[in-house]
């Protein structure tokens, strides 16, 4: 059996040659490309069963050259000895070449509570329900690592999402968890500018206000009009159309009426018209 080493905490740790899933002989594994799990050799499973490894099995992958780190789950143990097969997006995150040396170490991660993603192109906004699409894609993942760029395939088109943040840690397990998801604006997205409607022009001050019945009156019998003693009509205040009277108080009613003043003593003594008061002449 292949001699595997142990990590400092008694877990699994070993170096393998990493290949993309497209290099898996005699098989086309699109399910691996759409998720975040790798394929390991059968002898790795034998070593894992003898060690103190927590379930579900999660692993930390590290490229010794680039020092880049990511996390993943395991899908199957059907690879050739010394080889592991990774999704293409995981190879890109690790900057790992075909057949490059990769360190695989067992890991125990906290359960995710929150994650934030950023689409790498504005075309992601064309998806009708992006959260539902992301939720369906993450079913093929076992964990998330902050800083990774994962790949989502929807309607025969690939979309890349950057994992900006994960809580409660930089690497979390998303197996059987209730995780809140948020999206940052896509890279290159520009907010559409909304034109402000033009401000309405102020109406001119109305200076000439029509006052009804403001002219002089003449009696048909030629006598003096008895309304000379009336108080003049109140002057109308120029107003601006559409502007309310801000001096009005609640509960106040204003009626523009002409009120007759009380007769003074001089007016009472004034000679009044007496019918048939002229001198008469006799016909005889």
PDB file of C-alpha atoms in Angstrom:
ATOM      1  CA  UNK A   1       0.000   0.000   0.000  1.00  0.00           C
ATOM      2  CA  UNK A   2       1.162   3.534  -0.773  1.00  0.00           C
ATOM      3  CA  UNK A   3       2.713   5.066   2.400  1.00  0.00           C
ATOM      4  CA  UNK A   4       0.702   8.147   3.379  1.00  0.00           C
ATOM      5  CA  UNK A   5       1.841  10.627   6.000  1.00  0.00           C
ATOM      6  CA  UNK A   6      -0.183  12.265   8.785  1.00  0.00           C
ATOM      7  CA  UNK A   7      -0.733  15.927   9.551  1.00  0.00           C
ATOM      8  CA  UNK A   8       0.131  17.542  12.886  1.00  0.00           C
ATOM      9  CA  UNK A   9      -3.414  16.983  14.198  1.00  0.00           C
ATOM     10  CA  UNK A  10      -3.436  13.309  13.276  1.00  0.00           C
ATOM     11  CA  UNK A  11      -5.289  13.789   9.994  1.00  0.00           C
ATOM     12  CA  UNK A  12      -4.533  12.878   6.405  1.00  0.00           C
ATOM     13  CA  UNK A  13      -1.799  14.728   4.481  1.00  0.00           C
ATOM     14  CA  UNK A  14      -0.059  13.736   1.241  1.00  0.00           C
ATOM     15  CA  UNK A  15       1.225  15.065  -2.088  1.00  0.00           C
ATOM     16  CA  UNK A  16      -0.372  14.072  -5.388  1.00  0.00           C
ATOM     17  CA  UNK A  17      -0.091  14.965  -9.035  1.00  0.00           C
ATOM     18  CA  UNK A  18      -2.997  17.177  -9.967  1.00  0.00           C
ATOM     19  CA  UNK A  19      -4.846  16.925 -13.260  1.00  0.00           C
ATOM     20  CA  UNK A  20      -7.984  18.532 -14.642  1.00  0.00           C
ATOM     21  CA  UNK A  21     -11.054  16.332 -15.034  1.00  0.00           C
ATOM     22  CA  UNK A  22     -10.664  16.429 -18.804  1.00  0.00           C
ATOM     23  CA  UNK A  23      -7.545  14.274 -18.370  1.00  0.00           C
ATOM     24  CA  UNK A  24      -9.477  11.474 -16.637  1.00  0.00           C
ATOM     25  CA  UNK A  25      -8.996   8.463 -18.958  1.00  0.00           C
ATOM     26  CA  UNK A  26     -12.059   7.077 -20.712  1.00  0.00           C
ATOM     27  CA  UNK A  27     -14.625   9.270 -18.928  1.00  0.00           C
ATOM     28  CA  UNK A  28     -16.367  12.601 -19.360  1.00  0.00           C
ATOM     29  CA  UNK A  29     -17.268  13.932 -15.942  1.00  0.00           C
ATOM     30  CA  UNK A  30     -19.263  17.135 -16.353  1.00  0.00           C
ATOM     31  CA  UNK A  31     -20.620  16.661 -12.841  1.00  0.00           C
ATOM     32  CA  UNK A  32     -17.121  17.265 -11.473  1.00  0.00           C
ATOM     33  CA  UNK A  33     -16.646  20.418 -13.567  1.00  0.00           C
ATOM     34  CA  UNK A  34     -19.916  21.862 -12.259  1.00  0.00           C
ATOM     35  CA  UNK A  35     -19.044  21.357  -8.595  1.00  0.00           C
ATOM     36  CA  UNK A  36     -16.354  21.775  -5.973  1.00  0.00           C
ATOM     37  CA  UNK A  37     -15.290  18.162  -5.354  1.00  0.00           C
ATOM     38  CA  UNK A  38     -12.294  16.152  -6.537  1.00  0.00           C
ATOM     39  CA  UNK A  39     -11.599  12.512  -7.465  1.00  0.00           C
ATOM     40  CA  UNK A  40      -8.964  10.717  -5.399  1.00  0.00           C
ATOM     41  CA  UNK A  41      -7.269   7.276  -5.686  1.00  0.00           C
ATOM     42  CA  UNK A  42      -8.656   4.192  -3.852  1.00  0.00           C
ATOM     43  CA  UNK A  43      -5.566   3.793  -1.672  1.00  0.00           C
ATOM     44  CA  UNK A  44      -6.246   7.258  -0.245  1.00  0.00           C
ATOM     45  CA  UNK A  45      -9.593   5.968   0.975  1.00  0.00           C
ATOM     46  CA  UNK A  46      -7.887   3.059   2.726  1.00  0.00           C
ATOM     47  CA  UNK A  47      -5.600   5.452   4.570  1.00  0.00           C
ATOM     48  CA  UNK A  48      -8.447   7.784   5.492  1.00  0.00           C
ATOM     49  CA  UNK A  49     -10.428   4.964   7.098  1.00  0.00           C
ATOM     50  CA  UNK A  50      -7.471   4.244   9.409  1.00  0.00           C
ATOM     51  CA  UNK A  51      -7.052   7.856  10.528  1.00  0.00           C
ATOM     52  CA  UNK A  52      -9.062  10.151  12.737  1.00  0.00           C
ATOM     53  CA  UNK A  53     -10.933  11.944   9.927  1.00  0.00           C
ATOM     54  CA  UNK A  54     -14.231  13.757  10.461  1.00  0.00           C
ATOM     55  CA  UNK A  55     -17.162  13.278   8.098  1.00  0.00           C
ATOM     56  CA  UNK A  56     -18.088  14.582   5.638  1.00  0.00           C
ATOM     57  CA  UNK A  57     -14.524  14.475   4.309  1.00  0.00           C
ATOM     58  CA  UNK A  58     -13.183  17.946   3.530  1.00  0.00           C
ATOM     59  CA  UNK A  59      -9.691  18.728   2.278  1.00  0.00           C
ATOM     60  CA  UNK A  60      -7.364  21.704   2.005  1.00  0.00           C
ATOM     61  CA  UNK A  61      -5.480  21.854  -1.293  1.00  0.00           C
ATOM     62  CA  UNK A  62      -2.210  23.763  -1.498  1.00  0.00           C
ATOM     63  CA  UNK A  63       0.114  24.433  -4.402  1.00  0.00           C
ATOM     64  CA  UNK A  64       3.691  24.413  -3.001  1.00  0.00           C
ATOM     65  CA  UNK A  65       4.904  26.675  -5.837  1.00  0.00           C
ATOM     66  CA  UNK A  66       2.274  29.416  -5.822  1.00  0.00           C
ATOM     67  CA  UNK A  67       1.392  28.971  -2.108  1.00  0.00           C
ATOM     68  CA  UNK A  68      -2.273  29.267  -3.095  1.00  0.00           C
ATOM     69  CA  UNK A  69      -4.854  27.429  -1.007  1.00  0.00           C
ATOM     70  CA  UNK A  70      -8.420  26.286  -1.587  1.00  0.00           C
ATOM     71  CA  UNK A  71     -10.784  23.751  -0.028  1.00  0.00           C
ATOM     72  CA  UNK A  72     -12.891  20.987  -1.507  1.00  0.00           C
ATOM     73  CA  UNK A  73     -14.799  17.780  -0.896  1.00  0.00           C
ATOM     74  CA  UNK A  74     -14.297  14.378  -2.477  1.00  0.00           C
ATOM     75  CA  UNK A  75     -16.708  12.882  -4.987  1.00  0.00           C
ATOM     76  CA  UNK A  76     -15.202   9.449  -5.710  1.00  0.00           C
ATOM     77  CA  UNK A  77     -12.088   7.333  -5.107  1.00  0.00           C
ATOM     78  CA  UNK A  78     -11.530   6.015  -8.651  1.00  0.00           C
ATOM     79  CA  UNK A  79      -8.393   7.891  -9.738  1.00  0.00           C
ATOM     80  CA  UNK A  80      -5.048   6.292 -10.546  1.00  0.00           C
ATOM     81  CA  UNK A  81      -2.514   6.007  -7.733  1.00  0.00           C
ATOM     82  CA  UNK A  82      -0.641   9.240  -6.999  1.00  0.00           C
ATOM     83  CA  UNK A  83      -3.189  11.256  -9.046  1.00  0.00           C
ATOM     84  CA  UNK A  84      -6.072  13.516  -8.144  1.00  0.00           C
ATOM     85  CA  UNK A  85      -8.496  15.089 -10.648  1.00  0.00           C
ATOM     86  CA  UNK A  86      -9.781  18.611 -10.045  1.00  0.00           C
ATOM     87  CA  UNK A  87     -12.330  20.897 -11.756  1.00  0.00           C
ATOM     88  CA  UNK A  88     -10.760  23.350 -14.177  1.00  0.00           C
ATOM     89  CA  UNK A  89     -11.751  26.403 -12.105  1.00  0.00           C
ATOM     90  CA  UNK A  90      -9.986  24.876  -9.085  1.00  0.00           C
ATOM     91  CA  UNK A  91      -6.834  24.326 -11.142  1.00  0.00           C
ATOM     92  CA  UNK A  92      -6.942  28.019 -12.116  1.00  0.00           C
ATOM     93  CA  UNK A  93      -7.355  29.166  -8.515  1.00  0.00           C
ATOM     94  CA  UNK A  94      -4.346  27.125  -7.433  1.00  0.00           C
ATOM     95  CA  UNK A  95      -2.294  28.159 -10.504  1.00  0.00           C
ATOM     96  CA  UNK A  96      -1.667  24.449 -10.903  1.00  0.00           C
ATOM     97  CA  UNK A  97      -0.320  23.027 -14.140  1.00  0.00           C
ATOM     98  CA  UNK A  98      -1.297  19.616 -15.507  1.00  0.00           C
ATOM     99  CA  UNK A  99       0.562  17.006 -13.477  1.00  0.00           C
ATOM    100  CA  UNK A 100       1.780  19.595 -10.985  1.00  0.00           C
ATOM    101  CA  UNK A 101       2.433  18.711  -7.373  1.00  0.00           C
ATOM    102  CA  UNK A 102      -0.453  19.491  -4.998  1.00  0.00           C
ATOM    103  CA  UNK A 103      -0.696  18.965  -1.251  1.00  0.00           C
ATOM    104  CA  UNK A 104      -3.940  17.383  -0.009  1.00  0.00           C
ATOM    105  CA  UNK A 105      -4.656  17.645   3.714  1.00  0.00           C
ATOM    106  CA  UNK A 106      -7.818  16.708   5.619  1.00  0.00           C
ATOM    107  CA  UNK A 107      -9.612  19.702   7.146  1.00  0.00           C
ATOM    108  CA  UNK A 108     -12.440  20.485   9.545  1.00  0.00           C
ATOM    109  CA  UNK A 109     -14.376  23.647   8.608  1.00  0.00           C
ATOM    110  CA  UNK A 110     -17.149  25.606  10.381  1.00  0.00           C
ATOM    111  CA  UNK A 111     -20.655  25.606   8.937  1.00  0.00           C
ATOM    112  CA  UNK A 112     -21.360  28.611   6.738  1.00  0.00           C
ATOM    113  CA  UNK A 113     -23.802  31.322   7.791  1.00  0.00           C
ATOM    114  CA  UNK A 114     -23.123  33.989   5.147  1.00  0.00           C
ATOM    115  CA  UNK A 115     -21.324  34.387   1.843  1.00  0.00           C
ATOM    116  CA  UNK A 116     -20.922  37.254  -0.606  1.00  0.00           C
ATOM    117  CA  UNK A 117     -20.248  36.851  -4.317  1.00  0.00           C
ATOM    118  CA  UNK A 118     -19.239  39.210  -7.115  1.00  0.00           C
ATOM    119  CA  UNK A 119     -19.992  38.330 -10.758  1.00  0.00           C
ATOM    120  CA  UNK A 120     -17.025  38.874 -13.048  1.00  0.00           C
ATOM    121  CA  UNK A 121     -19.129  40.266 -15.912  1.00  0.00           C
ATOM    122  CA  UNK A 122     -22.336  42.319 -16.149  1.00  0.00           C
ATOM    123  CA  UNK A 123     -23.991  39.566 -18.220  1.00  0.00           C
ATOM    124  CA  UNK A 124     -24.792  37.792 -14.962  1.00  0.00           C
ATOM    125  CA  UNK A 125     -27.570  40.347 -14.409  1.00  0.00           C
ATOM    126  CA  UNK A 126     -29.429  38.879 -17.401  1.00  0.00           C
ATOM    127  CA  UNK A 127     -30.277  35.794 -15.328  1.00  0.00           C
ATOM    128  CA  UNK A 128     -33.890  36.014 -14.148  1.00  0.00           C
ATOM    129  CA  UNK A 129     -33.316  34.594 -10.635  1.00  0.00           C
ATOM    130  CA  UNK A 130     -29.561  34.539  -9.888  1.00  0.00           C
ATOM    131  CA  UNK A 131     -29.955  33.374  -6.276  1.00  0.00           C
ATOM    132  CA  UNK A 132     -31.918  30.311  -7.352  1.00  0.00           C
ATOM    133  CA  UNK A 133     -29.313  29.507 -10.025  1.00  0.00           C
ATOM    134  CA  UNK A 134     -26.502  29.880  -7.479  1.00  0.00           C
ATOM    135  CA  UNK A 135     -28.322  27.723  -4.938  1.00  0.00           C
ATOM    136  CA  UNK A 136     -28.777  24.952  -7.503  1.00  0.00           C
ATOM    137  CA  UNK A 137     -25.073  25.121  -8.479  1.00  0.00           C
ATOM    138  CA  UNK A 138     -23.789  25.054  -4.884  1.00  0.00           C
ATOM    139  CA  UNK A 139     -25.416  21.668  -4.379  1.00  0.00           C
ATOM    140  CA  UNK A 140     -22.348  20.216  -6.079  1.00  0.00           C
ATOM    141  CA  UNK A 141     -20.016  21.990  -3.635  1.00  0.00           C
ATOM    142  CA  UNK A 142     -18.888  20.891  -0.186  1.00  0.00           C
ATOM    143  CA  UNK A 143     -17.173  24.098   0.948  1.00  0.00           C
ATOM    144  CA  UNK A 144     -16.265  27.651  -0.058  1.00  0.00           C
ATOM    145  CA  UNK A 145     -13.013  29.584   0.310  1.00  0.00           C
ATOM    146  CA  UNK A 146     -12.795  33.378   0.331  1.00  0.00           C
ATOM    147  CA  UNK A 147     -10.790  34.587  -2.657  1.00  0.00           C
ATOM    148  CA  UNK A 148     -11.745  31.726  -4.973  1.00  0.00           C
ATOM    149  CA  UNK A 149     -13.428  32.273  -8.340  1.00  0.00           C
ATOM    150  CA  UNK A 150     -16.006  29.573  -8.954  1.00  0.00           C
ATOM    151  CA  UNK A 151     -17.696  28.751 -12.236  1.00  0.00           C
ATOM    152  CA  UNK A 152     -21.442  28.555 -12.866  1.00  0.00           C
ATOM    153  CA  UNK A 153     -22.919  27.127 -16.060  1.00  0.00           C
ATOM    154  CA  UNK A 154     -26.415  28.319 -16.977  1.00  0.00           C
ATOM    155  CA  UNK A 155     -28.152  28.031 -20.359  1.00  0.00           C
ATOM    156  CA  UNK A 156     -24.974  26.719 -21.998  1.00  0.00           C
ATOM    157  CA  UNK A 157     -23.042  29.773 -20.806  1.00  0.00           C
ATOM    158  CA  UNK A 158     -20.324  29.968 -18.139  1.00  0.00           C
ATOM    159  CA  UNK A 159     -20.390  32.668 -15.471  1.00  0.00           C
ATOM    160  CA  UNK A 160     -17.555  33.293 -13.020  1.00  0.00           C
ATOM    161  CA  UNK A 161     -18.250  34.438  -9.467  1.00  0.00           C
ATOM    162  CA  UNK A 162     -15.635  35.663  -7.018  1.00  0.00           C
ATOM    163  CA  UNK A 163     -16.141  34.594  -3.402  1.00  0.00           C
ATOM    164  CA  UNK A 164     -15.593  37.919  -1.626  1.00  0.00           C
ATOM    165  CA  UNK A 165     -16.513  36.908   1.905  1.00  0.00           C
ATOM    166  CA  UNK A 166     -17.516  33.872   3.937  1.00  0.00           C
ATOM    167  CA  UNK A 167     -18.634  33.699   7.534  1.00  0.00           C
ATOM    168  CA  UNK A 168     -17.807  32.627  10.198  1.00  0.00           C
ATOM    169  CA  UNK A 169     -14.372  31.969   8.631  1.00  0.00           C
ATOM    170  CA  UNK A 170     -12.364  32.366   5.438  1.00  0.00           C
ATOM    171  CA  UNK A 171     -13.223  28.754   4.566  1.00  0.00           C
ATOM    172  CA  UNK A 172     -16.600  27.217   5.431  1.00  0.00           C
ATOM    173  CA  UNK A 173     -18.579  24.047   4.900  1.00  0.00           C
ATOM    174  CA  UNK A 174     -21.880  24.435   3.011  1.00  0.00           C
ATOM    175  CA  UNK A 175     -23.195  20.903   3.493  1.00  0.00           C
ATOM    176  CA  UNK A 176     -26.689  20.928   5.040  1.00  0.00           C
ATOM    177  CA  UNK A 177     -26.556  24.541   6.191  1.00  0.00           C
ATOM    178  CA  UNK A 178     -28.761  27.628   6.155  1.00  0.00           C
ATOM    179  CA  UNK A 179     -26.580  30.256   4.478  1.00  0.00           C
ATOM    180  CA  UNK A 180     -27.489  33.832   3.591  1.00  0.00           C
ATOM    181  CA  UNK A 181     -26.224  34.972   0.184  1.00  0.00           C
ATOM    182  CA  UNK A 182     -25.479  38.471  -1.082  1.00  0.00           C
ATOM    183  CA  UNK A 183     -24.204  39.812  -4.405  1.00  0.00           C
ATOM    184  CA  UNK A 184     -21.825  42.700  -5.034  1.00  0.00           C
ATOM    185  CA  UNK A 185     -22.148  44.753  -8.251  1.00  0.00           C
ATOM    186  CA  UNK A 186     -20.563  42.905 -11.196  1.00  0.00           C
ATOM    187  CA  UNK A 187     -17.119  43.900 -12.405  1.00  0.00           C
ATOM    188  CA  UNK A 188     -17.487  46.613 -15.052  1.00  0.00           C
ATOM    189  CA  UNK A 189     -21.093  47.391 -14.147  1.00  0.00           C
ATOM    190  CA  UNK A 190     -22.111  51.053 -14.486  1.00  0.00           C
ATOM    191  CA  UNK A 191     -25.228  52.404 -12.835  1.00  0.00           C
ATOM    192  CA  UNK A 192     -27.682  53.772 -15.423  1.00  0.00           C
ATOM    193  CA  UNK A 193     -28.071  57.522 -15.204  1.00  0.00           C
ATOM    194  CA  UNK A 194     -31.629  58.710 -14.766  1.00  0.00           C
ATOM    195  CA  UNK A 195     -32.374  62.109 -16.282  1.00  0.00           C
ATOM    196  CA  UNK A 196     -34.051  64.514 -13.902  1.00  0.00           C
ATOM    197  CA  UNK A 197     -37.335  65.987 -15.167  1.00  0.00           C
ATOM    198  CA  UNK A 198     -37.212  69.717 -15.886  1.00  0.00           C
ATOM    199  CA  UNK A 199     -38.364  71.918 -13.061  1.00  0.00           C
ATOM    200  CA  UNK A 200     -41.744  73.596 -13.694  1.00  0.00           C
ATOM    201  CA  UNK A 201     -41.620  77.301 -14.402  1.00  0.00           C
ATOM    202  CA  UNK A 202     -43.109  79.594 -11.768  1.00  0.00           C
ATOM    203  CA  UNK A 203     -46.326  81.307 -12.804  1.00  0.00           C
ATOM    204  CA  UNK A 204     -46.281  85.066 -13.035  1.00  0.00           C
ATOM    205  CA  UNK A 205     -47.875  87.159 -10.329  1.00  0.00           C
ATOM    206  CA  UNK A 206     -51.493  87.989 -11.098  1.00  0.00           C
ATOM    207  CA  UNK A 207     -51.748  91.774 -10.716  1.00  0.00           C
ATOM    208  CA  UNK A 208     -55.152  92.485 -12.293  1.00  0.00           C
ATOM    209  CA  UNK A 209     -57.807  90.631 -10.323  1.00  0.00           C
ATOM    210  CA  UNK A 210     -61.393  90.898 -11.468  1.00  0.00           C
ATOM    211  CA  UNK A 211     -63.672  92.306  -8.736  1.00  0.00           C
ATOM    212  CA  UNK A 212     -67.376  91.837  -9.565  1.00  0.00           C
ATOM    213  CA  UNK A 213     -69.912  94.662  -9.096  1.00  0.00           C
ATOM    214  CA  UNK A 214     -67.248  97.280  -8.442  1.00  0.00           C
ATOM    215  CA  UNK A 215     -68.632  99.980 -10.779  1.00  0.00           C
ATOM    216  CA  UNK A 216     -70.933 102.939 -10.004  1.00  0.00           C
ATOM    217  CA  UNK A 217     -74.714 102.426 -10.020  1.00  0.00           C
ATOM    218  CA  UNK A 218     -77.529 104.771 -11.184  1.00  0.00           C
ATOM    219  CA  UNK A 219     -81.192 104.614 -10.125  1.00  0.00           C
ATOM    220  CA  UNK A 220     -83.907 104.617 -12.788  1.00  0.00           C
ATOM    221  CA  UNK A 221     -85.878 107.362 -10.969  1.00  0.00           C
ATOM    222  CA  UNK A 222     -82.857 109.660 -10.987  1.00  0.00           C
ATOM    223  CA  UNK A 223     -82.585 109.781  -7.241  1.00  0.00           C
ATOM    224  CA  UNK A 224     -79.384 109.443  -5.349  1.00  0.00           C
ATOM    225  CA  UNK A 225     -78.211 105.938  -4.811  1.00  0.00           C
ATOM    226  CA  UNK A 226     -78.755 104.928  -1.227  1.00  0.00           C
ATOM    227  CA  UNK A 227     -75.604 102.840  -1.134  1.00  0.00           C
ATOM    228  CA  UNK A 228     -73.282 105.827  -0.920  1.00  0.00           C
ATOM    229  CA  UNK A 229     -73.027 105.196   2.761  1.00  0.00           C
ATOM    230  CA  UNK A 230     -71.814 101.671   2.305  1.00  0.00           C
ATOM    231  CA  UNK A 231     -68.235 100.850   3.093  1.00  0.00           C
ATOM    232  CA  UNK A 232     -66.102 100.296   0.024  1.00  0.00           C
ATOM    233  CA  UNK A 233     -65.588  96.789  -1.190  1.00  0.00           C
ATOM    234  CA  UNK A 234     -62.514  95.156   0.286  1.00  0.00           C
ATOM    235  CA  UNK A 235     -59.494  95.251  -1.923  1.00  0.00           C
ATOM    236  CA  UNK A 236     -58.437  91.979  -3.423  1.00  0.00           C
ATOM    237  CA  UNK A 237     -54.896  90.942  -2.645  1.00  0.00           C
ATOM    238  CA  UNK A 238     -52.817  89.849  -5.567  1.00  0.00           C
ATOM    239  CA  UNK A 239     -52.126  86.196  -5.339  1.00  0.00           C
ATOM    240  CA  UNK A 240     -50.069  83.631  -7.202  1.00  0.00           C
ATOM    241  CA  UNK A 241     -51.990  80.858  -8.837  1.00  0.00           C
ATOM    242  CA  UNK A 242     -51.488  77.490  -7.224  1.00  0.00           C
ATOM    243  CA  UNK A 243     -50.043  78.905  -3.964  1.00  0.00           C
ATOM    244  CA  UNK A 244     -52.279  78.424  -0.912  1.00  0.00           C
ATOM    245  CA  UNK A 245     -53.000  81.017   1.763  1.00  0.00           C
ATOM    246  CA  UNK A 246     -50.442  80.123   4.389  1.00  0.00           C
ATOM    247  CA  UNK A 247     -51.972  82.582   6.893  1.00  0.00           C
ATOM    248  CA  UNK A 248     -55.208  80.589   7.081  1.00  0.00           C
ATOM    249  CA  UNK A 249     -55.790  78.837  10.402  1.00  0.00           C
ATOM    250  CA  UNK A 250     -57.791  75.710  11.043  1.00  0.00           C
ATOM    251  CA  UNK A 251     -61.399  76.418  12.100  1.00  0.00           C
ATOM    252  CA  UNK A 252     -61.572  79.867  10.485  1.00  0.00           C
ATOM    253  CA  UNK A 253     -64.096  80.735   7.773  1.00  0.00           C
ATOM    254  CA  UNK A 254     -63.717  84.009   5.857  1.00  0.00           C
ATOM    255  CA  UNK A 255     -66.711  85.420   3.924  1.00  0.00           C
ATOM    256  CA  UNK A 256     -66.133  88.425   1.646  1.00  0.00           C
ATOM    257  CA  UNK A 257     -69.359  90.338   2.287  1.00  0.00           C
ATOM    258  CA  UNK A 258     -70.533  93.977   2.320  1.00  0.00           C
ATOM    259  CA  UNK A 259     -71.833  94.895   5.757  1.00  0.00           C
ATOM    260  CA  UNK A 260     -74.036  97.984   6.132  1.00  0.00           C
ATOM    261  CA  UNK A 261     -72.757 100.338   8.846  1.00  0.00           C
ATOM    262  CA  UNK A 262     -75.182 101.476  11.501  1.00  0.00           C
ATOM    263  CA  UNK A 263     -77.064 104.674  10.734  1.00  0.00           C
ATOM    264  CA  UNK A 264     -75.723 107.693  12.530  1.00  0.00           C
ATOM    265  CA  UNK A 265     -77.831 110.389  14.111  1.00  0.00           C
ATOM    266  CA  UNK A 266     -77.202 112.716  11.162  1.00  0.00           C
ATOM    267  CA  UNK A 267     -78.613 110.218   8.750  1.00  0.00           C
ATOM    268  CA  UNK A 268     -81.741 109.771  10.851  1.00  0.00           C
ATOM    269  CA  UNK A 269     -82.417 113.480  10.760  1.00  0.00           C
ATOM    270  CA  UNK A 270     -81.859 113.687   7.040  1.00  0.00           C
ATOM    271  CA  UNK A 271     -84.959 114.705   5.083  1.00  0.00           C
ATOM    272  CA  UNK A 272     -86.645 111.737   3.594  1.00  0.00           C
ATOM    273  CA  UNK A 273     -88.868 111.521   0.538  1.00  0.00           C
ATOM    274  CA  UNK A 274     -92.553 112.385   1.288  1.00  0.00           C
ATOM    275  CA  UNK A 275     -95.105 111.427  -1.373  1.00  0.00           C
ATOM    276  CA  UNK A 276     -97.833 113.945  -2.454  1.00  0.00           C
ATOM    277  CA  UNK A 277     -96.142 116.819  -0.615  1.00  0.00           C
ATOM    278  CA  UNK A 278     -96.483 119.384  -3.431  1.00  0.00           C
ATOM    279  CA  UNK A 279     -98.939 122.373  -3.701  1.00  0.00           C
ATOM    280  CA  UNK A 280    -102.319 121.804  -5.355  1.00  0.00           C
ATOM    281  CA  UNK A 281    -104.501 124.083  -7.611  1.00  0.00           C
ATOM    282  CA  UNK A 282    -108.225 124.131  -7.932  1.00  0.00           C
ATOM    283  CA  UNK A 283    -109.886 123.852 -11.353  1.00  0.00           C
ATOM    284  CA  UNK A 284    -112.588 126.429 -10.528  1.00  0.00           C
TER     285      UNK A 284
END
